[in-house]
Structures are given as structure tokens and as C-alpha cells.
XYZ file of C-alpha atoms in Angstrom:
343
model
C -47.847 3.669 29.960
C -49.666 0.690 31.042
C -48.622 -3.040 29.456
C -51.778 -2.880 27.456
C -50.735 0.203 25.687
C -47.052 -0.775 25.163
C -48.520 -4.409 23.884
C -50.996 -2.935 20.965
C -48.045 -0.302 20.113
C -45.720 -3.345 19.615
C -48.194 -5.732 17.352
C -48.660 -2.602 15.331
C -45.305 -1.787 14.272
C -44.494 -3.192 10.816
C -40.569 -3.033 11.980
C -40.543 -5.228 14.893
C -39.547 -3.269 17.416
C -36.441 -1.696 15.893
C -34.995 1.793 16.159
C -37.305 3.180 13.401
C -34.029 5.500 12.643
C -31.376 3.284 12.841
C -33.216 0.270 12.355
C -30.934 -1.401 15.121
C -32.592 -4.124 17.081
C -34.298 -4.049 20.708
C -30.369 -5.719 22.065
C -29.596 -1.575 22.169
C -30.890 0.990 23.891
C -33.708 1.238 22.298
C -37.390 2.593 23.909
C -41.022 3.871 23.527
C -41.533 7.325 22.665
C -44.643 9.261 21.743
C -45.226 11.332 18.672
C -47.249 14.198 19.147
C -45.888 14.691 23.251
C -47.810 12.927 25.951
C -47.930 15.956 28.302
C -50.227 17.369 25.788
C -52.577 15.453 27.413
C -53.616 18.088 30.260
C -54.223 20.820 27.678
C -57.837 20.370 27.991
C -59.098 22.683 25.748
C -56.701 21.553 23.550
C -57.529 18.275 23.246
C -61.327 19.357 22.691
C -60.261 21.238 19.745
C -58.194 18.074 18.598
C -61.430 15.797 18.926
C -63.992 18.719 16.983
C -61.461 18.551 14.167
C -60.691 15.191 13.414
C -64.015 13.991 13.992
C -63.959 12.025 17.220
C -66.398 12.218 20.192
C -65.750 14.367 23.398
C -62.660 13.154 25.658
C -61.652 9.931 23.720
C -58.226 11.396 22.323
C -56.167 9.058 24.137
C -52.661 10.058 23.179
C -51.477 6.373 24.456
C -53.038 5.063 21.345
C -50.983 2.820 19.263
C -51.024 5.170 16.642
C -48.451 7.783 18.917
C -46.071 5.456 19.835
C -42.947 4.245 17.791
C -39.894 2.567 18.929
C -36.558 4.665 18.722
C -33.065 5.008 20.173
C -32.564 6.678 23.315
C -30.647 9.599 22.298
C -32.321 10.011 19.180
C -35.477 10.476 21.347
C -33.959 12.893 23.663
C -32.831 15.167 20.272
C -36.388 14.942 19.020
C -37.989 16.079 22.855
C -36.143 18.729 21.824
C -38.062 19.373 18.363
C -33.998 18.450 16.478
C -35.129 16.561 14.158
C -39.047 15.389 12.841
C -40.967 13.391 10.164
C -42.487 14.118 7.288
C -46.010 12.773 5.681
C -45.567 12.201 1.785
C -47.890 14.625 -0.140
C -50.057 12.886 -1.360
C -50.793 12.013 2.582
C -50.516 16.109 3.734
C -52.611 17.406 0.809
C -55.815 15.431 1.733
C -55.858 17.119 5.188
C -57.052 20.598 2.565
C -59.891 21.039 0.076
C -59.052 21.679 -3.224
C -56.124 23.670 -3.902
C -54.590 23.051 -0.838
C -54.904 26.343 1.327
C -58.241 25.790 4.122
C -57.850 22.794 5.824
C -60.733 20.748 6.447
C -63.723 20.727 8.724
C -64.788 18.035 10.839
C -67.297 17.255 8.519
C -65.056 16.349 5.486
C -61.556 15.419 8.167
C -60.075 12.289 5.975
C -60.141 8.570 7.392
C -57.027 6.705 6.341
C -57.445 3.048 5.556
C -53.667 2.152 5.177
C -52.472 0.870 8.444
C -49.044 2.131 7.758
C -47.256 5.400 6.263
C -44.206 6.120 4.994
C -41.599 9.092 6.501
C -38.929 11.060 6.087
C -36.080 11.939 7.960
C -36.034 15.350 8.396
C -33.085 17.536 10.995
C -34.523 20.527 12.130
C -31.760 22.715 14.022
C -28.598 21.692 16.493
C -27.713 18.382 14.564
C -24.878 19.675 12.447
C -22.541 17.745 14.311
C -24.275 14.028 14.471
C -23.884 10.980 12.769
C -26.798 8.339 12.502
C -25.878 4.797 11.325
C -28.875 2.453 10.025
C -28.240 -0.991 9.920
C -29.455 -2.731 6.913
C -31.346 -5.894 5.815
C -28.165 -7.600 4.899
C -26.946 -6.519 8.234
C -24.218 -3.819 6.853
C -24.319 -0.423 8.587
C -24.154 2.977 6.714
C -23.068 5.880 8.445
C -25.721 9.626 7.454
C -24.202 13.158 8.132
C -26.123 16.101 7.613
C -28.121 16.899 6.261
C -28.599 12.616 5.962
C -30.913 12.876 2.958
C -28.763 9.042 3.197
C -31.602 8.290 5.050
C -34.404 5.616 3.069
C -37.837 6.179 3.563
C -39.803 5.308 6.583
C -42.841 2.730 6.657
C -44.525 2.550 10.313
C -48.146 2.420 11.739
C -47.965 6.463 13.523
C -50.129 8.562 12.288
C -50.072 11.645 10.033
C -52.166 13.948 12.425
C -50.003 13.030 15.437
C -46.258 13.517 13.681
C -47.881 17.233 11.744
C -48.956 18.340 14.811
C -45.242 17.912 16.137
C -43.786 18.838 12.541
C -45.633 21.912 12.816
C -44.442 22.680 16.452
C -40.632 22.025 15.434
C -41.155 24.568 12.191
C -42.444 27.511 14.786
C -38.981 26.609 17.031
C -36.560 27.295 13.928
C -35.695 30.768 12.652
C -36.788 32.381 9.734
C -33.916 31.616 6.886
C -34.120 28.004 8.511
C -37.318 28.088 8.135
C -37.376 28.980 4.284
C -34.824 26.741 3.133
C -36.954 23.347 4.881
C -40.101 25.043 2.784
C -38.179 25.033 -0.168
C -37.564 21.449 -0.403
C -40.747 20.587 0.478
C -43.486 23.134 -0.542
C -46.354 21.580 0.219
C -45.540 21.816 4.007
C -46.015 25.742 3.545
C -49.143 25.749 5.044
C -48.989 23.178 7.910
C -48.190 25.754 11.156
C -52.122 27.262 9.376
C -53.263 23.665 9.375
C -52.103 23.592 13.630
C -53.667 27.003 14.352
C -57.237 25.044 12.174
C -56.884 22.366 14.933
C -56.603 24.354 18.257
C -58.886 26.867 17.311
C -61.710 27.340 19.839
C -64.835 25.447 19.660
C -67.877 26.301 17.280
C -70.658 27.739 20.074
C -73.148 24.651 18.797
C -70.765 22.357 19.351
C -72.050 21.236 22.614
C -75.544 20.461 20.673
C -73.661 18.433 18.232
C -74.829 14.661 18.892
C -71.516 13.315 16.836
C -69.329 15.060 19.196
C -70.779 15.638 22.896
C -71.218 11.883 24.129
C -73.934 9.677 25.795
C -75.015 8.623 28.821
C -73.373 5.296 28.114
C -69.602 6.637 26.793
C -70.030 8.937 29.459
C -70.258 6.022 32.374
C -66.690 4.362 29.837
C -64.504 7.324 30.105
C -64.676 7.378 33.714
C -64.147 4.358 34.587
C -60.535 3.605 36.204
C -57.425 2.831 34.429
C -57.159 -0.493 35.605
C -60.211 -1.546 33.981
C -59.662 -1.805 30.730
C -55.652 -3.206 31.188
C -56.350 -6.341 29.952
C -57.612 -5.220 26.251
C -55.009 -5.609 24.477
C -56.847 -5.273 20.563
C -58.631 -1.289 21.849
C -56.997 1.869 23.081
C -59.344 3.331 25.692
C -61.401 5.890 24.135
C -60.694 8.175 27.336
C -58.209 11.029 27.950
C -55.441 10.638 29.748
C -55.242 11.936 33.234
C -51.637 12.930 34.240
C -50.386 14.686 37.395
C -49.683 17.738 35.858
C -50.967 21.347 36.841
C -53.527 22.855 34.491
C -51.354 25.473 32.950
C -52.495 28.661 30.974
C -50.196 28.929 27.269
C -48.149 31.611 28.250
C -46.951 28.934 31.398
C -46.273 26.321 28.923
C -44.633 27.943 26.583
C -42.031 29.142 29.366
C -41.846 25.411 29.998
C -41.118 24.616 26.809
C -38.175 27.017 27.023
C -36.952 26.003 30.390
C -36.606 21.999 28.543
C -35.068 23.215 25.063
C -32.187 24.616 25.851
C -30.808 28.289 24.401
C -28.922 27.742 20.472
C -25.713 29.451 20.403
C -27.800 31.886 17.955
C -29.786 32.510 20.945
C -28.908 35.462 24.036
C -28.024 32.455 27.400
C -29.853 33.466 30.468
C -28.375 35.693 32.779
C -26.708 34.069 35.568
C -28.058 35.070 39.630
C -25.751 36.924 40.956
C -25.138 36.304 44.468
C -25.440 39.642 46.599
C -23.423 40.360 49.339
C -24.329 42.346 52.858
C -22.361 45.501 53.806
C -20.859 45.231 57.367
C -22.289 48.112 59.661
C -19.678 46.835 62.608
C -17.950 49.958 64.014
C -13.837 49.132 64.209
C -11.076 51.476 64.485
C -8.670 53.436 61.983
C -6.200 50.162 62.309
C -8.525 47.371 62.240
C -8.181 46.181 58.471
C -11.092 46.378 57.211
C -13.063 42.458 57.187
C -14.378 41.569 53.768
C -17.744 39.889 53.900
C -16.863 37.340 50.331
C -15.870 34.123 50.147
C -13.123 33.919 47.839
C -12.162 37.346 47.185
C -8.368 36.486 46.020
C -9.635 34.851 43.100
C -13.376 36.441 42.305
C -13.250 36.458 38.270
C -14.707 40.522 37.736
C -14.480 40.162 34.048
C -16.258 37.405 31.034
C -12.911 37.697 29.601
C -11.362 35.363 32.230
C -9.217 38.029 33.708
C -8.550 38.035 37.060
C -7.247 39.957 39.744
C -6.392 39.236 42.951
C -7.528 42.614 44.752
C -6.939 41.082 48.207
C -2.963 41.671 47.974
C -3.568 45.317 47.368
C -5.918 45.680 50.147
C -3.048 43.645 52.298
C -1.119 46.794 50.965
C -2.756 49.266 51.660
C -3.227 48.491 55.510
C 0.359 48.383 55.651
C 0.916 52.072 54.423
C -1.880 53.226 56.735
C -0.242 51.926 59.484
C 3.710 53.048 58.411
C 2.368 56.440 57.828
C 0.328 56.302 61.917
C 3.413 54.894 63.401
C 5.891 58.335 61.723
C 3.173 60.210 63.073
C 3.406 58.650 66.379
C 7.654 58.950 66.464
C 6.921 62.762 65.970
C 4.863 63.349 68.721
C 7.348 61.356 71.043
C 10.192 62.925 70.083
C 8.522 66.772 69.365
C 9.331 69.282 66.379
C 13.268 69.363 65.614
C 15.545 71.973 66.921
C 17.669 74.298 65.305
């Protein structure tokens, strides 16, 4: 992220770079975070879909815009990226993304344009946060500790835009079990169409999109989008209208889904992936009858055999077998030397 992008976010933040949730000052571990993941800029087809629906020019959506950057504590941001909590816009704001009736999402021609510079949000726990306590500092410097479900955290005012918040909210709702999803809808019934809104925003472009003069950039705008990042480092007032260039590979939707599963550890209700099992090669070396059988496995004496935590020291059993075998061979040799017993 450029210095100009950071400066634009600092100037736009009404909370003076304090943590959005805990309201602690910058002397604590407060950092910059993206509302909608910055890595999504590498998915060109999704960026094109968002630019089309949101009424933007092709190639102009920059996820380093100040409207997608907020200040938050380091631990809270880590949980945010794992979709353990998110923000919910006000009902009247969410309804503006739908036509009257609240079910059909607005198209590019009628996409809402907000004049206000700040919006109010509600803290919403999503999953695996029941044992977390959040302390929030008030204006008179008193600190209140909030516990799950954090209903005491007041409404949050921020400069971040509802479009990015709704994208992250929809992703979070997609990642939870049905019972948790139903309980959230019971609390916020106007979120029932959010996942459909996300699907609409990521739909394929219409066939005539390239012929739309409001979407396809002019030659001058194309030249602007290909300028180097350093050319606009000194622009502290306006985000460069171009996509981010991220050094990440282009992945398919299936590969992105696999990457998200790796980045989000499984919860206690999900089956954890199997651990890799060590493979031991069988020895092909010939041995004598009295020679003990060599085991190429390491730490056999302490090898754990079952998931119940029971251990079997089979090395001791093998020694007993060898001793009994040697005893039988010795007895046979003694009989051969002494001959058959005489009556």
C-alpha cells in the first residue's frame, strides 16, 4: 500500500485512527485493514463484474481506496480476516441496493450513489468467538468489557463504504452453518437477500458491455490506468482509478476456494484434514535364522498406535520372541550333541 493511500485513509477516518471496535488509541497495536480483501484485486473477472454493477469505468476499481480501509486492533483484524466477526450496515442503507419490494437488486443504471461521507455499523459475531472478550474505551476514558454476543457495543461510525462491507458480510454468511445463519436473519431480517445480492454483483458481464460508452474506458483513461504506481504517489486527495497490480497467480474459483479453506482453520464442528502417514520401506536384506529382525522404523518403542493415547512397547515383545527362538535352537543343538537317550 502506498503512502498516499495511507494518508487518504487517515484523513477520511472520523475516529482519528483509533481502533474501530475497541476505540483504543494508536499507542496500542492498531493497524490498517481492508474491509474487502485486497487480494481479490487479482480476480479480474470479479473486478469487472463489480465495476459493471457499481457503475464504474472498466479497470478503475482500486481496492486501496480509503473507502475500503479502516483502522483496527491487530488481533481483531486477524479474526476479521478469518470471518469470525463482521459489520452490518443500517437497514435503510441496505434497502437502497434493492428496488422497491426489497428482493430485486438494482442494476448498473440505477445503482445508488450516497452523498454522506460516514455510515453507521453494528458489530456482528459470526463464529468461533464465544470465548473472546472485547474491551472498549469510551469518550471519558472508562473501559467496558463486552462478552459474547457483544450486544453492548454501541453503533460504530466510519467512513468505509457499505458496498465493501456488504461483500465481506456476504462472504461471512456463506461460511457458517444453517442454524447460525437462521439466527442472524432472525436478528437482522433485512439481510435475507444479501447472498443473492453478492451473486448478482458477481454475475457475468452482458454481451454488449464492451459497447457501453460509460463502461469501456476511453483512450485517455486507458493510458491513465497503465501509468506506474509511483506516478500518483503525491496524489493525497484522490485514489488512482485503476486496479491494483498484485504479484499473485491467477487462480480459478475452485483454487481460490481451496486457498480460503487453508487460510481458515476448521472449527470444532468440522472434520480436520488427515495427517500424512509415514511410509516405511520393507527390508529385502537376507538374514540368518538367529539374526534378529531389524526394524527400519524410527522410535518404534514409543510409537503411538491408537488415537486414544495408548502406547504399546512392542520392542520388548520382539526381544522376548528372539530369546525364546534362541532358547529353542540351543535346546535342539544340545539334543544333537548328546544323542538319543538310552534306556
